[in-house]
PDB file of C-alpha atoms in Angstrom:
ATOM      1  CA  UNK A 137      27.970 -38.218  59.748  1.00 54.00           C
ATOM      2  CA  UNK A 138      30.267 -36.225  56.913  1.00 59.00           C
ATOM      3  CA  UNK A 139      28.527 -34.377  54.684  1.00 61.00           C
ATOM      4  CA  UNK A 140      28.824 -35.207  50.825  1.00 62.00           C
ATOM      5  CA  UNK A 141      29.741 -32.363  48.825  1.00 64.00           C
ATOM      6  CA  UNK A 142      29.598 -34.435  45.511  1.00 62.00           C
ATOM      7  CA  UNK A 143      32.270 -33.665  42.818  1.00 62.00           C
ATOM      8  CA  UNK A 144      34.559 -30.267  43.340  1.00 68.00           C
ATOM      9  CA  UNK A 145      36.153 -29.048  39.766  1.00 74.00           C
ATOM     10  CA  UNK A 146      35.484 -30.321  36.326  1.00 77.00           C
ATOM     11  CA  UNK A 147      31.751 -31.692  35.598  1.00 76.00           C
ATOM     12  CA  UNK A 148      31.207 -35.328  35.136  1.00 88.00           C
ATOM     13  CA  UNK A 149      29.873 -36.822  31.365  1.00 90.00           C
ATOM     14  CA  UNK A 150      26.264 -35.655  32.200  1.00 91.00           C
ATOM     15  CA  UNK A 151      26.822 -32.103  33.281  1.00 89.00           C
ATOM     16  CA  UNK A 152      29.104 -32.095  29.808  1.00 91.00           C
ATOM     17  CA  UNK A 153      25.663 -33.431  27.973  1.00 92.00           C
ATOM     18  CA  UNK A 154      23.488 -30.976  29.523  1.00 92.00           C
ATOM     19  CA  UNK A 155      25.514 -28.010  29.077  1.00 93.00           C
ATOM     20  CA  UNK A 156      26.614 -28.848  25.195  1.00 93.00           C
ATOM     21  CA  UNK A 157      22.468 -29.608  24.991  1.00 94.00           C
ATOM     22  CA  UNK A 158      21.567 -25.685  26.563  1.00 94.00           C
ATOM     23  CA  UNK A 159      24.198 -24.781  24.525  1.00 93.00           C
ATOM     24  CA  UNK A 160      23.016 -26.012  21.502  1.00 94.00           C
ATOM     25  CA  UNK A 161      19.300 -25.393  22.164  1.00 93.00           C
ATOM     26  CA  UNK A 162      20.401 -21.339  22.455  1.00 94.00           C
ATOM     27  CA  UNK A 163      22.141 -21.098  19.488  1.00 94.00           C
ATOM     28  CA  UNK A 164      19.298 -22.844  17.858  1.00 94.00           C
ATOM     29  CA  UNK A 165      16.121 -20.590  19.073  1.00 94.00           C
ATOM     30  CA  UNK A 166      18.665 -17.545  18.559  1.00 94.00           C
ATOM     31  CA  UNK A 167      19.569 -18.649  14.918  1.00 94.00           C
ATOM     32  CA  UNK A 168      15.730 -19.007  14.753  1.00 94.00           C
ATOM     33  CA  UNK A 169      14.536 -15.458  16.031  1.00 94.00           C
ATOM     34  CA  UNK A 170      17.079 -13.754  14.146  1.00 95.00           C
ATOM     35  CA  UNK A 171      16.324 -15.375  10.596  1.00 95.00           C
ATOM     36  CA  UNK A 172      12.831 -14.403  11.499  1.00 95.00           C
ATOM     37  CA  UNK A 173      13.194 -11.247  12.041  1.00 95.00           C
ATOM     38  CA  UNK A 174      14.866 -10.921   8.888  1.00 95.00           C
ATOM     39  CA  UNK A 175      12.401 -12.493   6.480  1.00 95.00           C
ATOM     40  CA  UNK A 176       9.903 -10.215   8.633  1.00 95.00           C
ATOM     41  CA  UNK A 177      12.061  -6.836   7.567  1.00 95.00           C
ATOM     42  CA  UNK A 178      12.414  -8.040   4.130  1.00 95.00           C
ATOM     43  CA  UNK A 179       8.683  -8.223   3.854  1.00 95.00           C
ATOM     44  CA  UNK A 180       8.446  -5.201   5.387  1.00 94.00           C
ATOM     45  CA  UNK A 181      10.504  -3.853   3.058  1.00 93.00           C
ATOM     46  CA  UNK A 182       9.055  -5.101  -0.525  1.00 92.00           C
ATOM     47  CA  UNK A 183       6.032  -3.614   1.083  1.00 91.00           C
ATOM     48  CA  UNK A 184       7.024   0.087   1.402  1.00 91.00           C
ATOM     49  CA  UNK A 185       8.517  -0.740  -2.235  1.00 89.00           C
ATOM     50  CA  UNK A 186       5.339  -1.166  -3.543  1.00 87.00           C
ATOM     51  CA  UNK A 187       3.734   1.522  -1.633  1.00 86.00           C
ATOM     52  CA  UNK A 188       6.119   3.939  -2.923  1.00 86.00           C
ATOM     53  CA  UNK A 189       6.227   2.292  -6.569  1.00 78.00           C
ATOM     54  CA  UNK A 190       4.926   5.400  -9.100  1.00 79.00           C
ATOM     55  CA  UNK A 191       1.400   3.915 -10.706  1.00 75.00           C
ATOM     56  CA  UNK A 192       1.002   1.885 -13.775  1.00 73.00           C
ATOM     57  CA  UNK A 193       0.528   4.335 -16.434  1.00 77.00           C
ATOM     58  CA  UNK A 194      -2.974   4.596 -17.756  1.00 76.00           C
ATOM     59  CA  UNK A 195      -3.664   4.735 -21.207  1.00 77.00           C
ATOM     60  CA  UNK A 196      -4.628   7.265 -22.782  1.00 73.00           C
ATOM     61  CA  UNK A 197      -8.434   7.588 -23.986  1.00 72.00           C
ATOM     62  CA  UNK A 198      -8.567   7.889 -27.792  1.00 70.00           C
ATOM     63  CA  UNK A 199      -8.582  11.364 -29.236  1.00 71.00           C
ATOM     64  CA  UNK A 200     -12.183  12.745 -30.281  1.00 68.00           C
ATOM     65  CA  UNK A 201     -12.695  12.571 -33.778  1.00 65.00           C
ATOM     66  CA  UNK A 202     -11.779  15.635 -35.694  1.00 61.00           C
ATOM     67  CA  UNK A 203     -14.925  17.888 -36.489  1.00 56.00           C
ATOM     68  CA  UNK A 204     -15.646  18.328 -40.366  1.00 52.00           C
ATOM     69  CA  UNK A 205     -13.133  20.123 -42.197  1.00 57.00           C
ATOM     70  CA  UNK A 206     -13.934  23.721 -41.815  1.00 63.00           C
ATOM     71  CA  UNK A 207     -15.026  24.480 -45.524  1.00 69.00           C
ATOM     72  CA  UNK A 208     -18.398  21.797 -44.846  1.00 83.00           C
ATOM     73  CA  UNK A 209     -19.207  24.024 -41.552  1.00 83.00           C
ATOM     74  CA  UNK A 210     -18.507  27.348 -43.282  1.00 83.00           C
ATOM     75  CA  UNK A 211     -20.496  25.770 -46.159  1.00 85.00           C
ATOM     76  CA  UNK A 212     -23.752  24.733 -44.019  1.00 87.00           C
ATOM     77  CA  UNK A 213     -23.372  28.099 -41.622  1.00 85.00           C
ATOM     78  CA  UNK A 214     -23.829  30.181 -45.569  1.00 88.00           C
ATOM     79  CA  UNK A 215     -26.464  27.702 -46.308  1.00 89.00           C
ATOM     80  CA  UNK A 216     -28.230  28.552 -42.713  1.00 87.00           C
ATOM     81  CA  UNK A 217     -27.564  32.086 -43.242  1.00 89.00           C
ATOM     82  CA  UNK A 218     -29.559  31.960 -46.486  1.00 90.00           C
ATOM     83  CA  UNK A 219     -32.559  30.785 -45.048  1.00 88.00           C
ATOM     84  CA  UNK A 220     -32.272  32.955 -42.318  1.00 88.00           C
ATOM     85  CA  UNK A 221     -31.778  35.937 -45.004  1.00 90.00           C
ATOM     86  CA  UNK A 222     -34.700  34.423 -46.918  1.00 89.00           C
ATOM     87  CA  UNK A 223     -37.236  33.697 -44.262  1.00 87.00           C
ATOM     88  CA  UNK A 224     -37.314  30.290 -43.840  1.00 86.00           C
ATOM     89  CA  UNK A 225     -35.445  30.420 -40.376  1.00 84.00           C
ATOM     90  CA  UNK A 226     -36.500  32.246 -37.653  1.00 89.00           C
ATOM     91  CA  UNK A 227     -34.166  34.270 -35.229  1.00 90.00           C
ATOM     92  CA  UNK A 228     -34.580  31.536 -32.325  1.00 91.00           C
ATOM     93  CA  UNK A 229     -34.492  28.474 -34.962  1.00 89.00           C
ATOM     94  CA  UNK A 230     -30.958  30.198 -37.267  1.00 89.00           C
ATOM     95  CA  UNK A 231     -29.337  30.365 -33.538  1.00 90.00           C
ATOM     96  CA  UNK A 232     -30.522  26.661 -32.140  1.00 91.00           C
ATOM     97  CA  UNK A 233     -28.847  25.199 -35.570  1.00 87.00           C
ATOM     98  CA  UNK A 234     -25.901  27.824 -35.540  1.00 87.00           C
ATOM     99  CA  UNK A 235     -25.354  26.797 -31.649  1.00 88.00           C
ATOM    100  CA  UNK A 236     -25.664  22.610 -33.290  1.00 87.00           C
ATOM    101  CA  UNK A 237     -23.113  23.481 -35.592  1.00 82.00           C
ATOM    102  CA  UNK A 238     -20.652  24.935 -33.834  1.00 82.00           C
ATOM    103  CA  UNK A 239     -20.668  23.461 -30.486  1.00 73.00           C
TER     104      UNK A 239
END
């Protein structure tokens, strides 16, 4: 009984099917990993970007309104004065208003 060895050399249609379809299917899954990997590095990425972005600036809180002009507090520390000088103020009571006044 002889042996069969089958064909010897150049594949038949089928074996030309299969290999264009592994072929085909490697190139596909490759194409597919690396255009993965690069929408995965791109995310990557914007991310650090917007880690390292500097912070919106804050705005800045309004300015505290201006204290009276200085001749009204020079005015009411003479008028305190008086009625320290006159005896209507105590020591404890001129320095609680002159502490309001100024601070």
């Amino acid at each position: 009984m002889p042996l069969r060895r089958g064909r010897v050399g150049r594949p038949g249609l089928i074996g030309t099917i299969a290999r264009t379809a592994v072929v085909a299917g490697t190139a596909t899954a490759t194409s597919n990993a690396v255009n993965r990997r690069g929408a995965q590095r791109a995310a990557e990425q914007q991310a650090y970007a917007q880690q390292q972005a500097p912070p919106p600036p804050q705005q800045a809180p309004p300015p505290p309104p201006a204290p009276s002009a200085g001749d009204d507090t020079v005015a009411q520390l003479s008028k305190l004065a008086e009625l320290h000088s006159a005896g209507a103020l105590s020591d404890a009571e001129f320095a609680a208003a002159k502490a309001k006044l100024l601070g």
